[in-house]
Amino acid sequence: SPGASNALVESCLVVNAAYIGISLGKDGNPGPTIKNTTVYNDRTEGVAASHGMYIYGDNAKVYNTVVAMDCTLDDGFTNDKALFFSTPGTATASNCVLYGSRYGDNIDLNTATGTVTEVVKSSGVSSSAVVFRNASGGDFLPFTGDGALLLAKGMTADMPLLDVVRRSYKSPHSIGAFSSYSPPSMNWDEADLF
């Protein structure tokens, strides 16, 4: 939706978009706020670039969002980005995981982004890392095992109440469009009560 100003996007899942997963905003106007969203791109064919998010406008904000560029498409574009702000100096990226861009950290996120806190880029995601439970099978719940990158890593202030399938987020929030919570394990005495 290029041209929209001051938009709010939350609890959304975008998978294998034909060009850019999310393209939103208008330069010179207030930028959008994007929260708890997952963009996943593993296209293997096509002719268009494979950007994750291309965000226009001033003071754009992206929180608790994961952009996975697991794309092997050789589209001829060498600058495909996970998250790109057209006005980076006023933008904010916080509690995000951005990885898989063709040239890694340098194009996962603009180097001149104004406020960057708790953002994991490609160098922080090992090649063997499991980010989602089963992305190739369509399961984008956060992986809950050792080294989990999304589980309970989000910021809780000003976050959506419900995830993309209308499940309540727990505190602390997970990063991405899906809430995930691992209850404490019960001992046998407690289990016998159910």
Coordinates of C-alpha atoms in Angstrom, one line a residue:
S1 CA 0.0 0.0 0.0
P2 CA 2.5 2.7 -1.0
G3 CA 1.0 6.1 -0.4
A4 CA -0.7 5.3 2.9
S5 CA 0.5 7.4 5.8
N6 CA 0.7 6.7 9.5
A7 CA -0.7 3.2 9.1
L8 CA -0.7 0.5 11.7
V9 CA 0.1 -3.1 10.8
E10 CA 0.0 -5.8 13.5
S11 CA -0.2 -9.5 13.9
C12 CA 0.2 -10.3 10.2
L13 CA 1.9 -13.1 8.3
V14 CA 3.2 -12.6 4.8
V15 CA 4.6 -15.6 3.0
N16 CA 6.4 -15.7 -0.4
A17 CA 5.1 -12.4 -1.8
A18 CA 5.6 -11.9 -5.5
Y19 CA 7.8 -8.8 -5.0
I20 CA 8.0 -7.1 -1.6
G21 CA 6.4 -8.6 1.4
I22 CA 5.3 -5.3 2.9
S23 CA 5.6 -2.0 1.0
L24 CA 4.0 0.8 3.0
G25 CA 4.0 4.5 3.5
K26 CA 4.9 7.7 1.7
D27 CA 8.0 9.8 1.9
G28 CA 7.5 13.2 3.6
N29 CA 4.6 11.9 5.6
P30 CA 4.4 10.0 8.9
G31 CA 5.6 6.5 8.4
P32 CA 3.8 3.3 9.5
T33 CA 4.1 1.3 12.7
I34 CA 4.5 -2.5 12.3
K35 CA 4.2 -4.8 15.3
N36 CA 4.4 -8.6 15.8
T37 CA 4.5 -9.4 12.1
T38 CA 6.3 -12.3 10.3
V39 CA 7.5 -12.0 6.7
Y40 CA 8.9 -15.2 5.2
N41 CA 10.3 -15.4 1.7
D42 CA 11.7 -18.7 0.3
R43 CA 10.8 -18.2 -3.4
T44 CA 13.0 -20.1 -5.8
E45 CA 11.8 -18.7 -9.1
G46 CA 10.5 -15.4 -10.6
V47 CA 11.9 -12.2 -12.0
A48 CA 11.2 -9.6 -9.3
A49 CA 13.4 -8.5 -6.4
S50 CA 12.7 -10.2 -3.1
H51 CA 12.6 -7.5 -0.4
G52 CA 11.1 -8.4 2.9
M53 CA 9.8 -4.9 3.9
Y54 CA 10.3 -1.6 2.2
I55 CA 9.0 1.2 4.5
Y56 CA 8.5 4.8 3.5
G57 CA 7.9 7.9 5.6
D58 CA 9.2 9.7 8.6
N59 CA 9.4 8.1 12.1
A60 CA 8.5 4.6 10.9
K61 CA 8.6 2.0 13.6
V62 CA 9.0 -1.8 13.4
Y63 CA 8.7 -3.8 16.6
N64 CA 8.7 -7.5 17.5
T65 CA 9.0 -8.5 13.8
V66 CA 10.8 -11.3 12.0
V67 CA 11.8 -11.1 8.4
A68 CA 13.3 -14.3 7.1
M69 CA 14.8 -14.1 3.6
D70 CA 15.4 -17.8 2.9
C71 CA 15.2 -17.0 -0.8
T72 CA 17.4 -18.7 -3.3
L73 CA 15.9 -16.8 -6.2
D74 CA 18.6 -15.5 -8.5
D75 CA 16.7 -12.4 -9.6
G76 CA 19.6 -10.3 -10.8
F77 CA 19.1 -7.8 -7.9
T78 CA 22.1 -7.8 -5.6
N79 CA 20.6 -5.5 -3.0
D80 CA 17.5 -7.4 -1.8
K81 CA 16.8 -6.3 1.8
A82 CA 15.1 -7.8 4.8
L83 CA 14.0 -4.4 6.2
F84 CA 14.6 -1.2 4.4
F85 CA 13.6 2.3 5.5
S86 CA 13.5 5.0 2.9
T87 CA 14.1 7.6 5.6
P88 CA 16.3 5.6 7.9
G89 CA 17.6 8.4 10.1
T90 CA 14.1 8.9 11.8
A91 CA 13.2 5.2 11.8
T92 CA 13.1 2.7 14.8
A93 CA 13.7 -1.1 14.7
S94 CA 13.3 -2.8 18.0
N95 CA 13.2 -6.5 19.1
C96 CA 13.4 -7.9 15.6
V97 CA 15.1 -10.8 13.9
L98 CA 16.2 -10.0 10.3
Y99 CA 18.2 -12.6 8.4
G100 CA 18.9 -14.3 5.1
S101 CA 19.5 -11.3 2.9
R102 CA 21.9 -12.1 0.0
Y103 CA 24.8 -10.1 1.5
G104 CA 24.0 -10.5 5.2
D105 CA 24.1 -7.9 7.9
N106 CA 24.9 -5.0 5.6
I107 CA 21.5 -5.3 3.8
D108 CA 19.4 -6.9 6.5
L109 CA 18.8 -3.3 7.8
N110 CA 19.9 0.1 6.7
T111 CA 23.1 1.0 8.5
A112 CA 21.9 4.5 9.1
T113 CA 18.6 3.5 10.9
G114 CA 18.1 6.0 13.7
T115 CA 17.1 3.8 16.7
V116 CA 18.1 0.1 16.7
T117 CA 17.6 -2.0 19.9
E118 CA 17.7 -5.7 20.3
V119 CA 17.9 -6.5 16.6
V120 CA 19.4 -9.9 15.6
K121 CA 20.8 -9.9 12.0
S122 CA 22.1 -12.7 9.8
S123 CA 25.5 -12.9 11.7
G124 CA 23.5 -13.7 14.8
V125 CA 21.5 -16.5 13.2
S126 CA 23.7 -19.5 12.6
S127 CA 23.2 -21.5 9.5
S128 CA 21.9 -24.4 11.7
A129 CA 19.5 -22.2 13.7
V130 CA 15.9 -23.2 13.9
V131 CA 13.8 -20.0 14.0
F132 CA 10.3 -21.4 13.4
R133 CA 8.9 -24.8 14.4
N134 CA 8.5 -25.9 10.7
A135 CA 8.4 -23.0 8.2
S136 CA 8.6 -25.3 5.2
G137 CA 5.5 -27.1 6.5
G138 CA 3.7 -23.8 7.1
D139 CA 4.2 -23.7 10.9
F140 CA 5.6 -20.2 11.9
L141 CA 5.2 -20.7 15.6
P142 CA 8.5 -19.7 17.4
F143 CA 10.9 -22.6 17.9
T144 CA 10.9 -23.3 21.6
G145 CA 14.2 -25.3 22.0
D146 CA 17.6 -24.3 23.1
G147 CA 18.8 -21.1 21.3
A148 CA 15.3 -20.0 20.4
L149 CA 15.5 -16.6 18.8
L150 CA 11.8 -15.5 18.9
L151 CA 10.3 -17.1 22.0
A152 CA 9.6 -14.5 24.7
K153 CA 12.1 -12.1 23.2
G154 CA 9.7 -9.3 22.3
M155 CA 9.0 -6.0 24.1
T156 CA 5.7 -5.9 25.9
A157 CA 4.9 -2.2 25.8
D158 CA 2.2 -1.2 23.3
M159 CA 1.8 -4.7 21.8
P160 CA -1.3 -6.3 20.2
L161 CA -3.5 -8.4 22.5
L162 CA -4.0 -11.1 19.9
D163 CA -1.8 -12.9 17.4
V164 CA -2.6 -13.7 13.8
V165 CA -4.9 -16.6 14.8
R166 CA -6.5 -14.6 17.7
R167 CA -4.5 -16.3 20.5
S168 CA -3.5 -14.1 23.4
Y169 CA 0.1 -13.1 23.7
K170 CA 1.8 -14.1 26.9
S171 CA 4.2 -11.9 28.7
P172 CA 6.9 -11.5 27.6
H173 CA 5.8 -11.5 24.0
S174 CA 7.4 -13.6 21.4
I175 CA 8.7 -12.0 18.2
G176 CA 6.6 -12.4 15.1
A177 CA 2.9 -13.0 14.2
F178 CA 2.4 -16.0 16.4
S179 CA 2.3 -16.2 20.2
S180 CA 3.9 -19.2 21.8
Y181 CA 4.1 -20.1 25.4
S182 CA 5.7 -23.0 27.1
P183 CA 3.9 -23.7 30.4
P184 CA 6.1 -24.8 33.4
S185 CA 6.5 -28.5 33.6
M186 CA 4.3 -30.2 36.2
N187 CA 5.5 -32.8 38.7
W188 CA 3.5 -36.1 38.9
D189 CA 1.4 -35.0 41.9
E190 CA 0.1 -31.9 40.0
A191 CA -0.5 -34.0 36.8
D192 CA -2.6 -36.4 38.7
L193 CA -5.0 -33.6 39.5
F194 CA -6.1 -33.2 35.8

